[in-house]
CSV table of C-alpha atoms in Angstrom, one decimal:
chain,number,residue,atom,x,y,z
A,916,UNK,CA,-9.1,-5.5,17.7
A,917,UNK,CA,-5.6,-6.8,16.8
A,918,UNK,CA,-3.8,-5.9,13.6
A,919,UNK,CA,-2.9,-7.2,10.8
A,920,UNK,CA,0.1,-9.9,11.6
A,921,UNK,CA,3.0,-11.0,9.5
A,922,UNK,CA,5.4,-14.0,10.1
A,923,UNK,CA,8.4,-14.1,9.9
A,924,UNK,CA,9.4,-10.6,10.3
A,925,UNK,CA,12.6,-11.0,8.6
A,926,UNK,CA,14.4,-13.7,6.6
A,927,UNK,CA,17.1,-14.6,4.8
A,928,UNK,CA,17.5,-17.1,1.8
A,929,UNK,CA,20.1,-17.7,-0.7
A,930,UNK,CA,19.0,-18.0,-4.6
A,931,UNK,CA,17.4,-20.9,-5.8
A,932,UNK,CA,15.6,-21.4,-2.5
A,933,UNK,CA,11.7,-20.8,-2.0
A,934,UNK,CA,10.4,-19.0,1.0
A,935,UNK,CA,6.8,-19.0,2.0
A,936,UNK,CA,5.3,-15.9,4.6
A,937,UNK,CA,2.1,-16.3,6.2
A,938,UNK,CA,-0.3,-13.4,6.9
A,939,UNK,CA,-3.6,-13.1,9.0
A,940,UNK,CA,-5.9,-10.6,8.7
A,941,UNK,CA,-7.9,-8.1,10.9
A,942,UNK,CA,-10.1,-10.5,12.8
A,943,UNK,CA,-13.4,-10.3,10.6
A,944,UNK,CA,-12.1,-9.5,7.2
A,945,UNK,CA,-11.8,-11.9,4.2
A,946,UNK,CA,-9.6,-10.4,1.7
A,947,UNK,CA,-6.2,-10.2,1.5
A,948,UNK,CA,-3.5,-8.7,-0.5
A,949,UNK,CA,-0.2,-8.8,-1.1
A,950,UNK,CA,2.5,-6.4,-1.9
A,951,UNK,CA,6.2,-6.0,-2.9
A,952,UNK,CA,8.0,-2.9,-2.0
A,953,UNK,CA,10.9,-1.8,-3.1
A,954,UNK,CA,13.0,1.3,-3.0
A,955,UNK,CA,13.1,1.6,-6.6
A,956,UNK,CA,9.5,0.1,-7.8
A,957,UNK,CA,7.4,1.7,-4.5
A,958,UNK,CA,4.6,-0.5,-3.4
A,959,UNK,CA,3.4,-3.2,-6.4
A,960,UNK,CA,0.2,-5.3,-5.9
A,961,UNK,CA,1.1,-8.9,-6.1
A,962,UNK,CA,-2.3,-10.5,-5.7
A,963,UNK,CA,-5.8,-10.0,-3.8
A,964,UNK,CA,-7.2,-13.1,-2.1
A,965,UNK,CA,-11.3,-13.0,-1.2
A,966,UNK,CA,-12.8,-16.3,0.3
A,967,UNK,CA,-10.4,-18.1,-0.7
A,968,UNK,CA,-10.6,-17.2,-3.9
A,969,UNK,CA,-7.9,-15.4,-6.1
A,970,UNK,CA,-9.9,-12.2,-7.3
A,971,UNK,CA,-6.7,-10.2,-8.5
A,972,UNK,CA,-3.4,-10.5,-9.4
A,973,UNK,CA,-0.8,-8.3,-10.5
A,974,UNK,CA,2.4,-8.2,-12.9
A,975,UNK,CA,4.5,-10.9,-11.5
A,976,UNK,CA,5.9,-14.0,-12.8
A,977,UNK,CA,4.5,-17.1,-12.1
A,978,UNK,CA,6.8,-18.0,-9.6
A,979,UNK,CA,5.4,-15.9,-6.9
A,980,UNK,CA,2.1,-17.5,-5.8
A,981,UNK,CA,-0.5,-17.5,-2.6
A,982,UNK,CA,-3.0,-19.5,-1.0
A,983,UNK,CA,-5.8,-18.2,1.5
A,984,UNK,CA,-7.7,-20.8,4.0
A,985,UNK,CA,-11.2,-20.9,5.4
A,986,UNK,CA,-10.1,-18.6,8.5
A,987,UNK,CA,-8.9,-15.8,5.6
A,988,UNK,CA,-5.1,-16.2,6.9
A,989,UNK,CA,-3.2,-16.3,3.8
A,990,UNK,CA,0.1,-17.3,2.8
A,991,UNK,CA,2.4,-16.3,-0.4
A,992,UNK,CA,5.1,-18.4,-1.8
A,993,UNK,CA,8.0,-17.5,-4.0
A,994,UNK,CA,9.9,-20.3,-5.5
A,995,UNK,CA,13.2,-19.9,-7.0
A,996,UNK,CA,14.3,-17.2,-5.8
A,997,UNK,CA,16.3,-14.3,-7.4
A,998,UNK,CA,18.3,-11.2,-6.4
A,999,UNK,CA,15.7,-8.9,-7.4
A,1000,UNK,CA,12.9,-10.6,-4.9
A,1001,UNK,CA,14.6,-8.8,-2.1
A,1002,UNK,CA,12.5,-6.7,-0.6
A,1003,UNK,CA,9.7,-5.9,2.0
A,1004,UNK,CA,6.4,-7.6,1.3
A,1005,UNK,CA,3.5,-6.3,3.0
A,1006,UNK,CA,-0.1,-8.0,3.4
A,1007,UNK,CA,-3.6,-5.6,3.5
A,1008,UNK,CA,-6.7,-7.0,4.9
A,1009,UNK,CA,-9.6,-5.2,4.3
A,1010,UNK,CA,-13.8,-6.1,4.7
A,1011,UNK,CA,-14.2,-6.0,1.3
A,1012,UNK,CA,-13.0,-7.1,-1.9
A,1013,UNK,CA,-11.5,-4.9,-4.8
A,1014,UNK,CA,-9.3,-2.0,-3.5
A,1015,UNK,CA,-12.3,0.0,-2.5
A,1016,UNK,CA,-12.7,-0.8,0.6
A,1017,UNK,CA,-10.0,0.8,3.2
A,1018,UNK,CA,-6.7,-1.7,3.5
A,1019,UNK,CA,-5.2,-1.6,6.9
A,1020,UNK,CA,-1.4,-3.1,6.3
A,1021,UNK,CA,0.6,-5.2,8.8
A,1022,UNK,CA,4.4,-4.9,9.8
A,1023,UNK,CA,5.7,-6.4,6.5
A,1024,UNK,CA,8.8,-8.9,6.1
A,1025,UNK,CA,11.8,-7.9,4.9
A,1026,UNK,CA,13.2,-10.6,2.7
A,1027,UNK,CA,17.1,-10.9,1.8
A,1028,UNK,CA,18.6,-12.8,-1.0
A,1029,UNK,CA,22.4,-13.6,-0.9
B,256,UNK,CA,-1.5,0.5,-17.7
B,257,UNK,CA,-2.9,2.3,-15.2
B,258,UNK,CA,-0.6,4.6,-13.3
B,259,UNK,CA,-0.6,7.0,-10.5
B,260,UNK,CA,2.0,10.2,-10.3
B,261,UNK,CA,3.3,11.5,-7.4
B,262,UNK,CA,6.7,13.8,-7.0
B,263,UNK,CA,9.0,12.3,-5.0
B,264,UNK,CA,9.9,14.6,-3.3
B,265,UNK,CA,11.3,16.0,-0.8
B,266,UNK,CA,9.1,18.3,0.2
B,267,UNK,CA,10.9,21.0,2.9
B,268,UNK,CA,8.5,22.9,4.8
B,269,UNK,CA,8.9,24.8,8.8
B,270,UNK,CA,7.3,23.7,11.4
B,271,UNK,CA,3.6,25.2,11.8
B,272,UNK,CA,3.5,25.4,7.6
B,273,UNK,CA,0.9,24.1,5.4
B,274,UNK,CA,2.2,20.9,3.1
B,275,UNK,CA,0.3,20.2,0.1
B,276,UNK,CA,1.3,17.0,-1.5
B,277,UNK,CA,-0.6,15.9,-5.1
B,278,UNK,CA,-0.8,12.9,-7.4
B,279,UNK,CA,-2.5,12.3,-10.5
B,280,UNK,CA,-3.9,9.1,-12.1
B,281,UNK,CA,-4.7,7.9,-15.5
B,282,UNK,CA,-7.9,5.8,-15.0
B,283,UNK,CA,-10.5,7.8,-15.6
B,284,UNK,CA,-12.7,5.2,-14.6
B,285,UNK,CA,-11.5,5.5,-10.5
B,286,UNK,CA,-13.4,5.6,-7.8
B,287,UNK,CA,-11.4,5.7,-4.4
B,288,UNK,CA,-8.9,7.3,-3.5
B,289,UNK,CA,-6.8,7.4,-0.4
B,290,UNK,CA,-3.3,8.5,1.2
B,291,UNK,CA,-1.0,6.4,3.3
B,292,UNK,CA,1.5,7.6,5.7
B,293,UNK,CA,4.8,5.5,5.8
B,294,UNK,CA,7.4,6.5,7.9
B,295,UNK,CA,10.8,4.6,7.7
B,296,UNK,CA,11.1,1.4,7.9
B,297,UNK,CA,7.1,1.1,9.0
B,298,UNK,CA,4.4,0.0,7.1
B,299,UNK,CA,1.9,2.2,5.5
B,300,UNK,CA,-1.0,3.5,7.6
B,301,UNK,CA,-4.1,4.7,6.7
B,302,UNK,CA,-4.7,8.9,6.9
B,303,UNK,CA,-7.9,9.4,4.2
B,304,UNK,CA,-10.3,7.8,2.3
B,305,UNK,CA,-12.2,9.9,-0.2
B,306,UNK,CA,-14.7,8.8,-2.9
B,307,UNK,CA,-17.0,12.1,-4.3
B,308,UNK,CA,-15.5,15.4,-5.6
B,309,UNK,CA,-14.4,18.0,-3.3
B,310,UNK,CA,-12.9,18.4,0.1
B,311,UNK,CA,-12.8,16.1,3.2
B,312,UNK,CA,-11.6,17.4,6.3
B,313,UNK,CA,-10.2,15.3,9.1
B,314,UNK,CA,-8.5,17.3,12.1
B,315,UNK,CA,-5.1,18.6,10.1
B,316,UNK,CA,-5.8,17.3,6.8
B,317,UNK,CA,-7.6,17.3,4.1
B,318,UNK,CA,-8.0,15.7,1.4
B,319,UNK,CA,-9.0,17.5,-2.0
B,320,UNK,CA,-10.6,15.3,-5.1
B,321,UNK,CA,-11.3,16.5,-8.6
B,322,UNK,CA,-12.1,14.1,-10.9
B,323,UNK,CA,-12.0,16.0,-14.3
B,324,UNK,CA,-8.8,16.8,-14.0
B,325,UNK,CA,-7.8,13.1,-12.6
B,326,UNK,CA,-6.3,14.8,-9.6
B,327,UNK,CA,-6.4,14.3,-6.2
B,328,UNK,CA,-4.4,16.0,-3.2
B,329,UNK,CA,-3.1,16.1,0.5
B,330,UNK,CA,-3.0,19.1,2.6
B,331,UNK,CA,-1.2,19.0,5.9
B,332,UNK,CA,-2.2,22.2,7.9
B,333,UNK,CA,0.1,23.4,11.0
B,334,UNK,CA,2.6,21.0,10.0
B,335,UNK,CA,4.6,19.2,12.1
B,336,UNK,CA,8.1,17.3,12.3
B,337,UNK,CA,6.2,14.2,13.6
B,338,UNK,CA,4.5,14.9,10.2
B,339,UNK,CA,7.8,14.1,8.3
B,340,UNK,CA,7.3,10.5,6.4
B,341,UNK,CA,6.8,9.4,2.9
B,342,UNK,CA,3.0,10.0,1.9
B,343,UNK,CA,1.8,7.3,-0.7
B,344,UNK,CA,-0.8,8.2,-2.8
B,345,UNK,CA,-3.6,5.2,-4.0
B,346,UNK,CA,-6.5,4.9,-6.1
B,347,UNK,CA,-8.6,2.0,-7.5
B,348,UNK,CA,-11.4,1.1,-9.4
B,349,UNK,CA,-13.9,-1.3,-8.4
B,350,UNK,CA,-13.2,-4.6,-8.4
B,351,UNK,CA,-9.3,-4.2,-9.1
B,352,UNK,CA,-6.8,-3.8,-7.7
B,353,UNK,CA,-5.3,-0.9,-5.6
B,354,UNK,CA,-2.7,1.1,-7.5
B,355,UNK,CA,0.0,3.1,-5.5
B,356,UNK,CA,2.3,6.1,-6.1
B,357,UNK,CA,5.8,6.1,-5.5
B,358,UNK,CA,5.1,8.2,-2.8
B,359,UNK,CA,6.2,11.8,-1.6
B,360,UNK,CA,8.1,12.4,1.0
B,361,UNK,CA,8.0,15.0,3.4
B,362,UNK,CA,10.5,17.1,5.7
B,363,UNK,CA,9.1,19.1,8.5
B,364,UNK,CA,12.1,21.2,10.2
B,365,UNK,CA,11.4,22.7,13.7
């Protein structure tokens, strides 16, 4: 079975700019998550997509947002980008919804603000 | 806020040593608990899942629960320096969210 898959690997974007990545999940699974990781922070749950359906989000500010379609590939979006948003954002699919069921993580995308 | 404890780290141990790595976590209320292995510049992979009290046992490692004291722990037998990484620590409860440590990270010298 293929992995997890992330697009793009790596970016770069200036402030102000939005950048959307795109994730798709374990063939078979329908939830997927999203994380920030940082060197400073460690891994930080973003938000938890189920059927299309948002089921959980974490503490971020409204300008970081996500979508998932009917074949559970999901994308997240972050608008306005700031200095801080650098970092490497990783997706999790998993067969189940809620944390307790095992997340298996893709390659991630390394996002740099200038 | 729910919060899970990890030392940073490192941890030194010799090749062929036994690592123990632990974390703690506030919610009383968790359920599963597993450990991640991230190595630099990777993504975090899956070592062990466990869910009831007690010890689970998977080739090398095992992983060690006790839920009265809200503790939960990694033990890497016969260590090796493939074995060096960052091990991330993460519980939930059902229906939220999965909570991660900062992570551990472990030197294995040969």
């Amino acid at each position: 079975k293929a992995g997890v898959t992330q697009t793009p690997r790596y970016l770069i974007k200036t402030r102000g700019q939005q950048v959307t990545l795109s994730c798709s999940p374990i063939s078979g699974h329908r939830s997927v998550s999203w994380y920030q990781q940082t060197p400073g922070q460690g891994l930080q749950f973003l938000f938890e997509y189920f059927s299309e359906t948002q089921r959980n989000k974490g503490n971020f500010p409204g300008r970081f947002s996500g979508r998932q379609f009917s074949n559970s590939r999901s994308e997240m979006n972050v608008s306005t980008l700031e200095l801080g948003d650098s970092a490497l954002y990783l997706c999790a699919s998993s067969s189940g919804t809620g944390g307790a069921a095992t997340q298996y993580f893709g390659p991630g995308t390394r996002l740099l603000v200038l | 806020q729910k919060e899970v404890e990890q030392n940073s780290g490192p941890l030194s141990v010799p090749e062929g040593a036994i690592a123990s790595l632990n974390c703690t976590y506030s919610d009383r209320g968790s359920q599963s608990f597993f450990w991640y292995r991230q190595y630099s510049g990777k993504s975090p992979e899956l070592i062990m899942s466990i869910y009831s009290n007690g010890d689970k046992e998977d080739g090398r490692f095992t992983a060690q629960l006790n839920k009265a004291s809200q503790y939960v722990s990694l033990l890497i037998r016969d260590s090796q320096p493939s074995d060096s990484a960052t091990y991330l620590c993460a519980v939930n409860q059902a229906g939220t969210a999965l909570i991660f440590g900062k992570g551990t990270t472990l030197s294995v010298s040969s």
